[in-house]
Amino acid sequence: MGTTTSLDTVRIPLEGAHLVGDLGVPRTASALIVFAHGSGSSRHSTRNLWVADQLRRHGLATLLLDLLTADEDRRDQITRELRFDIPLLARRLTGATEWVAQNEQTCDMTVGFFGASTGAAAALIAAARMPERVGAVVSRGGRPDLARRDLGAVRAPTLLIVGGRDEVVLGMNEEAKALMMCPVELAVVPGATHLFEEPGALDRVAALAADWFCAHLGCAHDEVGP
């Protein structure tokens, strides 16, 4: 069952282009979670939509964001190049976070990042570059190895969530954790593969993310429902 929070489509002007996102703001939200999706995905990802819905139930605002324009995404579906252009994605995420700071609905909110796959690398780089703006990061099946040079500069408390059967990515996250200087934890979801498609796996991801963001950003809880 979804929350009663409506989603508003927003257009964010950046680098001569416009990014499109879906913004959901519970009534008394004081923190906003910006989603950076993974390679080949979009803001319509059923997995991120589910996690975002659960976060709004905890009173957290969410911004599901496409870091590529529609034209770029069509080109990327053929070339598969832009999804791995982590510096570009990080710049876009940084610019979107600056927009959040100027938007009337969100300007007073603390910000967290939820990154998946390659989007997690962009989230970690953006967090390293905006320590005063980003209060927490959660990575789902992330590729922190693609942000290796910036890991030591991340100051936001970071939670790395990995499936227990996603062995290669688990190893990457273990190595990344050792390089990070901020408060960081690695949470392994037993039996889960990279996309967390197993029964109950994504529920566990959402619960871990909600607990992390609430601990480090605060939650209003006004939208919690059955």
PDB file of C-alpha atoms in Angstrom:
ATOM      1  CA  MET A   1       0.000   0.000   0.000  1.00  0.00           C
ATOM      2  CA  GLY A   2       1.376   3.441  -0.924  1.00  0.00           C
ATOM      3  CA  THR A   3       1.451   6.537   1.188  1.00  0.00           C
ATOM      4  CA  THR A   4      -0.898   9.469   0.758  1.00  0.00           C
ATOM      5  CA  THR A   5       2.010  11.746  -0.174  1.00  0.00           C
ATOM      6  CA  SER A   6       1.623  12.984  -3.754  1.00  0.00           C
ATOM      7  CA  LEU A   7       4.577  13.160  -6.134  1.00  0.00           C
ATOM      8  CA  ASP A   8       5.301  16.322  -8.097  1.00  0.00           C
ATOM      9  CA  THR A   9       7.406  16.245 -11.255  1.00  0.00           C
ATOM     10  CA  VAL A  10      10.193  18.839 -11.123  1.00  0.00           C
ATOM     11  CA  ARG A  11      12.605  20.075 -13.783  1.00  0.00           C
ATOM     12  CA  ILE A  12      16.085  21.047 -12.667  1.00  0.00           C
ATOM     13  CA  PRO A  13      18.173  23.205 -15.056  1.00  0.00           C
ATOM     14  CA  LEU A  14      21.819  22.079 -15.082  1.00  0.00           C
ATOM     15  CA  GLU A  15      24.700  22.353 -17.547  1.00  0.00           C
ATOM     16  CA  GLY A  16      22.485  23.608 -20.358  1.00  0.00           C
ATOM     17  CA  ALA A  17      20.047  20.731 -19.844  1.00  0.00           C
ATOM     18  CA  HIS A  18      17.078  19.905 -17.648  1.00  0.00           C
ATOM     19  CA  LEU A  19      16.966  16.938 -15.309  1.00  0.00           C
ATOM     20  CA  VAL A  20      13.583  15.485 -14.394  1.00  0.00           C
ATOM     21  CA  GLY A  21      12.684  14.223 -10.938  1.00  0.00           C
ATOM     22  CA  ASP A  22       9.700  13.183  -8.836  1.00  0.00           C
ATOM     23  CA  LEU A  23       9.508  15.011  -5.510  1.00  0.00           C
ATOM     24  CA  GLY A  24       7.459  13.694  -2.598  1.00  0.00           C
ATOM     25  CA  VAL A  25       7.249  15.760   0.585  1.00  0.00           C
ATOM     26  CA  PRO A  26       5.385  14.422   3.637  1.00  0.00           C
ATOM     27  CA  ARG A  27       3.620  17.098   5.648  1.00  0.00           C
ATOM     28  CA  THR A  28       6.218  17.606   8.383  1.00  0.00           C
ATOM     29  CA  ALA A  29       9.358  16.345   6.641  1.00  0.00           C
ATOM     30  CA  SER A  30      12.610  17.928   7.779  1.00  0.00           C
ATOM     31  CA  ALA A  31      14.989  15.815   5.672  1.00  0.00           C
ATOM     32  CA  LEU A  32      15.130  14.953   1.971  1.00  0.00           C
ATOM     33  CA  ILE A  33      16.596  11.810   0.394  1.00  0.00           C
ATOM     34  CA  VAL A  34      17.879  12.252  -3.162  1.00  0.00           C
ATOM     35  CA  PHE A  35      18.001   9.019  -5.167  1.00  0.00           C
ATOM     36  CA  ALA A  36      20.783   8.327  -7.660  1.00  0.00           C
ATOM     37  CA  HIS A  37      19.792   5.235  -9.613  1.00  0.00           C
ATOM     38  CA  GLY A  38      22.112   2.669 -11.089  1.00  0.00           C
ATOM     39  CA  SER A  39      23.332   1.907 -14.567  1.00  0.00           C
ATOM     40  CA  GLY A  40      20.600   1.474 -17.154  1.00  0.00           C
ATOM     41  CA  SER A  41      17.808   2.351 -14.713  1.00  0.00           C
ATOM     42  CA  SER A  42      15.617   5.428 -14.215  1.00  0.00           C
ATOM     43  CA  ARG A  43      13.531   7.245 -11.637  1.00  0.00           C
ATOM     44  CA  HIS A  44      10.743   4.802 -12.552  1.00  0.00           C
ATOM     45  CA  SER A  45      12.705   1.843 -11.151  1.00  0.00           C
ATOM     46  CA  THR A  46      10.247  -0.296  -9.201  1.00  0.00           C
ATOM     47  CA  ARG A  47      12.932  -1.027  -6.596  1.00  0.00           C
ATOM     48  CA  ASN A  48      13.722   2.617  -5.891  1.00  0.00           C
ATOM     49  CA  LEU A  49      10.021   3.548  -6.009  1.00  0.00           C
ATOM     50  CA  TRP A  50       9.373   0.955  -3.326  1.00  0.00           C
ATOM     51  CA  VAL A  51      12.224   2.142  -1.109  1.00  0.00           C
ATOM     52  CA  ALA A  52      11.189   5.790  -1.571  1.00  0.00           C
ATOM     53  CA  ASP A  53       7.625   4.948  -0.554  1.00  0.00           C
ATOM     54  CA  GLN A  54       8.874   3.293   2.616  1.00  0.00           C
ATOM     55  CA  LEU A  55      11.069   6.286   3.462  1.00  0.00           C
ATOM     56  CA  ARG A  56       8.128   8.652   3.067  1.00  0.00           C
ATOM     57  CA  ARG A  57       6.248   6.463   5.541  1.00  0.00           C
ATOM     58  CA  HIS A  58       8.933   7.499   8.017  1.00  0.00           C
ATOM     59  CA  GLY A  59       8.363  11.176   7.284  1.00  0.00           C
ATOM     60  CA  LEU A  60      11.336  11.602   4.940  1.00  0.00           C
ATOM     61  CA  ALA A  61      10.912  13.584   1.729  1.00  0.00           C
ATOM     62  CA  THR A  62      12.233  11.912  -1.440  1.00  0.00           C
ATOM     63  CA  LEU A  63      13.513  13.092  -4.809  1.00  0.00           C
ATOM     64  CA  LEU A  64      13.743  10.339  -7.426  1.00  0.00           C
ATOM     65  CA  LEU A  65      16.023  11.855 -10.025  1.00  0.00           C
ATOM     66  CA  ASP A  66      17.158  11.023 -13.551  1.00  0.00           C
ATOM     67  CA  LEU A  67      20.776  12.137 -13.842  1.00  0.00           C
ATOM     68  CA  LEU A  68      20.646  11.873 -17.647  1.00  0.00           C
ATOM     69  CA  THR A  69      18.332  13.796 -19.954  1.00  0.00           C
ATOM     70  CA  ALA A  70      15.875  11.890 -22.160  1.00  0.00           C
ATOM     71  CA  ASP A  71      18.145  12.327 -25.193  1.00  0.00           C
ATOM     72  CA  GLU A  72      21.201  11.220 -23.245  1.00  0.00           C
ATOM     73  CA  ASP A  73      19.343   8.199 -21.934  1.00  0.00           C
ATOM     74  CA  ARG A  74      18.316   7.133 -25.443  1.00  0.00           C
ATOM     75  CA  ARG A  75      21.920   7.426 -26.574  1.00  0.00           C
ATOM     76  CA  ASP A  76      23.114   5.534 -23.513  1.00  0.00           C
ATOM     77  CA  GLN A  77      20.741   2.650 -24.238  1.00  0.00           C
ATOM     78  CA  ILE A  78      22.808   2.092 -27.386  1.00  0.00           C
ATOM     79  CA  THR A  79      26.336   3.015 -26.329  1.00  0.00           C
ATOM     80  CA  ARG A  80      26.147   2.262 -22.570  1.00  0.00           C
ATOM     81  CA  GLU A  81      28.774   4.971 -22.067  1.00  0.00           C
ATOM     82  CA  LEU A  82      27.091   7.670 -19.999  1.00  0.00           C
ATOM     83  CA  ARG A  83      25.924   5.327 -17.244  1.00  0.00           C
ATOM     84  CA  PHE A  84      29.593   4.798 -16.386  1.00  0.00           C
ATOM     85  CA  ASP A  85      30.531   8.480 -16.707  1.00  0.00           C
ATOM     86  CA  ILE A  86      30.716   8.820 -12.930  1.00  0.00           C
ATOM     87  CA  PRO A  87      32.209  12.356 -12.935  1.00  0.00           C
ATOM     88  CA  LEU A  88      29.257  13.561 -15.046  1.00  0.00           C
ATOM     89  CA  LEU A  89      26.719  11.839 -12.803  1.00  0.00           C
ATOM     90  CA  ALA A  90      28.384  13.262  -9.687  1.00  0.00           C
ATOM     91  CA  ARG A  91      28.321  16.789 -11.147  1.00  0.00           C
ATOM     92  CA  ARG A  92      24.640  16.388 -11.964  1.00  0.00           C
ATOM     93  CA  LEU A  93      23.880  15.142  -8.453  1.00  0.00           C
ATOM     94  CA  THR A  94      25.840  18.022  -6.933  1.00  0.00           C
ATOM     95  CA  GLY A  95      23.916  20.500  -9.076  1.00  0.00           C
ATOM     96  CA  ALA A  96      20.594  18.937  -8.118  1.00  0.00           C
ATOM     97  CA  THR A  97      21.546  19.218  -4.448  1.00  0.00           C
ATOM     98  CA  GLU A  98      22.262  22.908  -4.945  1.00  0.00           C
ATOM     99  CA  TRP A  99      18.804  23.234  -6.542  1.00  0.00           C
ATOM    100  CA  VAL A 100      17.293  21.545  -3.489  1.00  0.00           C
ATOM    101  CA  ALA A 101      18.910  24.206  -1.307  1.00  0.00           C
ATOM    102  CA  GLN A 102      17.132  26.924  -3.318  1.00  0.00           C
ATOM    103  CA  ASN A 103      13.749  25.254  -3.792  1.00  0.00           C
ATOM    104  CA  GLU A 104      11.054  26.669  -1.519  1.00  0.00           C
ATOM    105  CA  GLN A 105       9.756  23.241  -0.462  1.00  0.00           C
ATOM    106  CA  THR A 106      13.139  21.775   0.416  1.00  0.00           C
ATOM    107  CA  CYS A 107      15.539  24.640   1.195  1.00  0.00           C
ATOM    108  CA  ASP A 108      15.391  24.100   4.966  1.00  0.00           C
ATOM    109  CA  MET A 109      15.820  20.315   4.829  1.00  0.00           C
ATOM    110  CA  THR A 110      18.910  18.309   5.581  1.00  0.00           C
ATOM    111  CA  VAL A 111      19.899  16.076   2.666  1.00  0.00           C
ATOM    112  CA  GLY A 112      20.764  12.408   2.360  1.00  0.00           C
ATOM    113  CA  PHE A 113      21.726  10.363  -0.712  1.00  0.00           C
ATOM    114  CA  PHE A 114      20.421   6.907  -1.628  1.00  0.00           C
ATOM    115  CA  GLY A 115      22.584   5.503  -4.420  1.00  0.00           C
ATOM    116  CA  ALA A 116      22.251   2.209  -6.267  1.00  0.00           C
ATOM    117  CA  SER A 117      24.930   0.449  -8.339  1.00  0.00           C
ATOM    118  CA  THR A 118      26.917   3.082 -10.293  1.00  0.00           C
ATOM    119  CA  GLY A 119      24.658   5.781  -8.824  1.00  0.00           C
ATOM    120  CA  ALA A 120      26.179   5.008  -5.431  1.00  0.00           C
ATOM    121  CA  ALA A 121      29.601   6.019  -6.746  1.00  0.00           C
ATOM    122  CA  ALA A 122      28.172   9.344  -7.916  1.00  0.00           C
ATOM    123  CA  ALA A 123      26.509   9.795  -4.517  1.00  0.00           C
ATOM    124  CA  LEU A 124      29.775   9.200  -2.643  1.00  0.00           C
ATOM    125  CA  ILE A 125      31.702  11.643  -4.840  1.00  0.00           C
ATOM    126  CA  ALA A 126      28.993  14.301  -4.488  1.00  0.00           C
ATOM    127  CA  ALA A 127      28.920  13.758  -0.714  1.00  0.00           C
ATOM    128  CA  ALA A 128      32.691  14.193  -0.546  1.00  0.00           C
ATOM    129  CA  ARG A 129      32.399  17.495  -2.396  1.00  0.00           C
ATOM    130  CA  MET A 130      29.471  18.825  -0.341  1.00  0.00           C
ATOM    131  CA  PRO A 131      30.233  17.864   3.265  1.00  0.00           C
ATOM    132  CA  GLU A 132      28.243  20.803   4.600  1.00  0.00           C
ATOM    133  CA  ARG A 133      25.101  19.795   2.689  1.00  0.00           C
ATOM    134  CA  VAL A 134      24.976  15.995   2.812  1.00  0.00           C
ATOM    135  CA  GLY A 135      24.189  14.432   6.176  1.00  0.00           C
ATOM    136  CA  ALA A 136      24.037  10.706   5.339  1.00  0.00           C
ATOM    137  CA  VAL A 137      24.533   8.252   2.471  1.00  0.00           C
ATOM    138  CA  VAL A 138      23.056   4.817   1.845  1.00  0.00           C
ATOM    139  CA  SER A 139      24.369   2.595  -0.957  1.00  0.00           C
ATOM    140  CA  ARG A 140      22.324  -0.358  -2.289  1.00  0.00           C
ATOM    141  CA  GLY A 141      24.406  -2.874  -4.208  1.00  0.00           C
ATOM    142  CA  GLY A 142      26.756   0.014  -4.918  1.00  0.00           C
ATOM    143  CA  ARG A 143      29.994   0.332  -6.830  1.00  0.00           C
ATOM    144  CA  PRO A 144      32.105   2.399  -4.413  1.00  0.00           C
ATOM    145  CA  ASP A 145      35.208   1.222  -6.270  1.00  0.00           C
ATOM    146  CA  LEU A 146      34.249   3.725  -8.983  1.00  0.00           C
ATOM    147  CA  ALA A 147      34.608   6.510  -6.397  1.00  0.00           C
ATOM    148  CA  ARG A 148      37.830   5.175  -4.891  1.00  0.00           C
ATOM    149  CA  ARG A 149      39.800   8.438  -5.049  1.00  0.00           C
ATOM    150  CA  ASP A 150      37.074  10.298  -3.145  1.00  0.00           C
ATOM    151  CA  LEU A 151      36.227   7.744  -0.478  1.00  0.00           C
ATOM    152  CA  GLY A 152      38.620   9.146   2.108  1.00  0.00           C
ATOM    153  CA  ALA A 153      37.028  12.596   1.759  1.00  0.00           C
ATOM    154  CA  VAL A 154      33.464  11.468   2.519  1.00  0.00           C
ATOM    155  CA  ARG A 155      32.344  12.851   5.876  1.00  0.00           C
ATOM    156  CA  ALA A 156      28.681  11.840   5.857  1.00  0.00           C
ATOM    157  CA  PRO A 157      27.821   8.673   7.818  1.00  0.00           C
ATOM    158  CA  THR A 158      27.560   5.947   5.189  1.00  0.00           C
ATOM    159  CA  LEU A 159      25.728   2.623   5.104  1.00  0.00           C
ATOM    160  CA  LEU A 160      26.788   0.089   2.469  1.00  0.00           C
ATOM    161  CA  ILE A 161      24.056  -2.513   1.828  1.00  0.00           C
ATOM    162  CA  VAL A 162      25.037  -5.566  -0.205  1.00  0.00           C
ATOM    163  CA  GLY A 163      23.398  -8.890  -0.964  1.00  0.00           C
ATOM    164  CA  GLY A 164      25.059 -11.880   0.623  1.00  0.00           C
ATOM    165  CA  ARG A 165      25.134 -13.721  -2.721  1.00  0.00           C
ATOM    166  CA  ASP A 166      26.492 -10.677  -4.605  1.00  0.00           C
ATOM    167  CA  GLU A 167      30.022 -11.824  -3.882  1.00  0.00           C
ATOM    168  CA  VAL A 168      32.018  -9.619  -6.273  1.00  0.00           C
ATOM    169  CA  VAL A 169      30.232  -6.424  -5.211  1.00  0.00           C
ATOM    170  CA  LEU A 170      30.481  -7.482  -1.571  1.00  0.00           C
ATOM    171  CA  GLY A 171      34.253  -7.641  -1.921  1.00  0.00           C
ATOM    172  CA  MET A 172      34.301  -4.179  -3.511  1.00  0.00           C
ATOM    173  CA  ASN A 173      32.301  -2.767  -0.609  1.00  0.00           C
ATOM    174  CA  GLU A 174      34.536  -4.404   1.991  1.00  0.00           C
ATOM    175  CA  GLU A 175      37.559  -2.781   0.352  1.00  0.00           C
ATOM    176  CA  ALA A 176      35.780   0.584   0.157  1.00  0.00           C
ATOM    177  CA  LYS A 177      34.793   0.445   3.822  1.00  0.00           C
ATOM    178  CA  ALA A 178      38.432   0.069   4.786  1.00  0.00           C
ATOM    179  CA  LEU A 179      39.313   3.250   2.879  1.00  0.00           C
ATOM    180  CA  MET A 180      36.603   5.452   4.384  1.00  0.00           C
ATOM    181  CA  MET A 181      37.277   7.763   7.318  1.00  0.00           C
ATOM    182  CA  CYS A 182      33.658   8.648   8.143  1.00  0.00           C
ATOM    183  CA  PRO A 183      31.272   6.578  10.290  1.00  0.00           C
ATOM    184  CA  VAL A 184      30.594   3.643   7.957  1.00  0.00           C
ATOM    185  CA  GLU A 185      28.844   0.309   8.284  1.00  0.00           C
ATOM    186  CA  LEU A 186      28.459  -2.647   5.937  1.00  0.00           C
ATOM    187  CA  ALA A 187      25.098  -4.434   6.087  1.00  0.00           C
ATOM    188  CA  VAL A 188      24.824  -7.787   4.308  1.00  0.00           C
ATOM    189  CA  VAL A 189      21.350  -9.033   3.401  1.00  0.00           C
ATOM    190  CA  PRO A 190      21.569 -12.860   3.626  1.00  0.00           C
ATOM    191  CA  GLY A 191      20.607 -14.751   0.483  1.00  0.00           C
ATOM    192  CA  ALA A 192      20.143 -11.632  -1.646  1.00  0.00           C
ATOM    193  CA  THR A 193      21.649 -11.146  -5.087  1.00  0.00           C
ATOM    194  CA  HIS A 194      22.582  -7.856  -6.750  1.00  0.00           C
ATOM    195  CA  LEU A 195      19.042  -6.627  -7.481  1.00  0.00           C
ATOM    196  CA  PHE A 196      17.571  -7.812  -4.148  1.00  0.00           C
ATOM    197  CA  GLU A 197      14.767  -9.623  -5.994  1.00  0.00           C
ATOM    198  CA  GLU A 198      14.432 -12.407  -3.438  1.00  0.00           C
ATOM    199  CA  PRO A 199      11.340 -12.391  -1.172  1.00  0.00           C
ATOM    200  CA  GLY A 200      11.827  -9.953   1.690  1.00  0.00           C
ATOM    201  CA  ALA A 201      15.219  -8.707   0.497  1.00  0.00           C
ATOM    202  CA  LEU A 202      14.068  -5.272  -0.644  1.00  0.00           C
ATOM    203  CA  ASP A 203      11.970  -4.899   2.503  1.00  0.00           C
ATOM    204  CA  ARG A 204      15.172  -5.369   4.469  1.00  0.00           C
ATOM    205  CA  VAL A 205      16.952  -2.757   2.345  1.00  0.00           C
ATOM    206  CA  ALA A 206      14.163  -0.240   2.968  1.00  0.00           C
ATOM    207  CA  ALA A 207      14.191  -0.906   6.715  1.00  0.00           C
ATOM    208  CA  LEU A 208      17.968  -0.543   6.944  1.00  0.00           C
ATOM    209  CA  ALA A 209      17.899   2.680   4.920  1.00  0.00           C
ATOM    210  CA  ALA A 210      15.068   4.176   6.964  1.00  0.00           C
ATOM    211  CA  ASP A 211      16.840   3.377  10.235  1.00  0.00           C
ATOM    212  CA  TRP A 212      20.091   4.904   8.967  1.00  0.00           C
ATOM    213  CA  PHE A 213      18.536   8.097   7.681  1.00  0.00           C
ATOM    214  CA  CYS A 214      16.377   8.521  10.766  1.00  0.00           C
ATOM    215  CA  ALA A 215      19.395   8.057  13.028  1.00  0.00           C
ATOM    216  CA  HIS A 216      21.505  10.617  11.187  1.00  0.00           C
ATOM    217  CA  LEU A 217      18.984  13.034   9.675  1.00  0.00           C
ATOM    218  CA  GLY A 218      15.897  12.684  11.846  1.00  0.00           C
ATOM    219  CA  CYS A 219      12.399  11.535  10.871  1.00  0.00           C
ATOM    220  CA  ALA A 220       9.028  13.215  11.305  1.00  0.00           C
ATOM    221  CA  HIS A 221       7.030   9.937  11.167  1.00  0.00           C
ATOM    222  CA  ASP A 222       3.866  11.763  10.098  1.00  0.00           C
ATOM    223  CA  GLU A 223       3.245   9.503   7.105  1.00  0.00           C
ATOM    224  CA  VAL A 224       3.724   6.126   8.800  1.00  0.00           C
ATOM    225  CA  GLY A 225       0.869   3.849   7.835  1.00  0.00           C
ATOM    226  CA  PRO A 226      -0.079   0.186   7.609  1.00  0.00           C
TER     227      PRO A 226
END
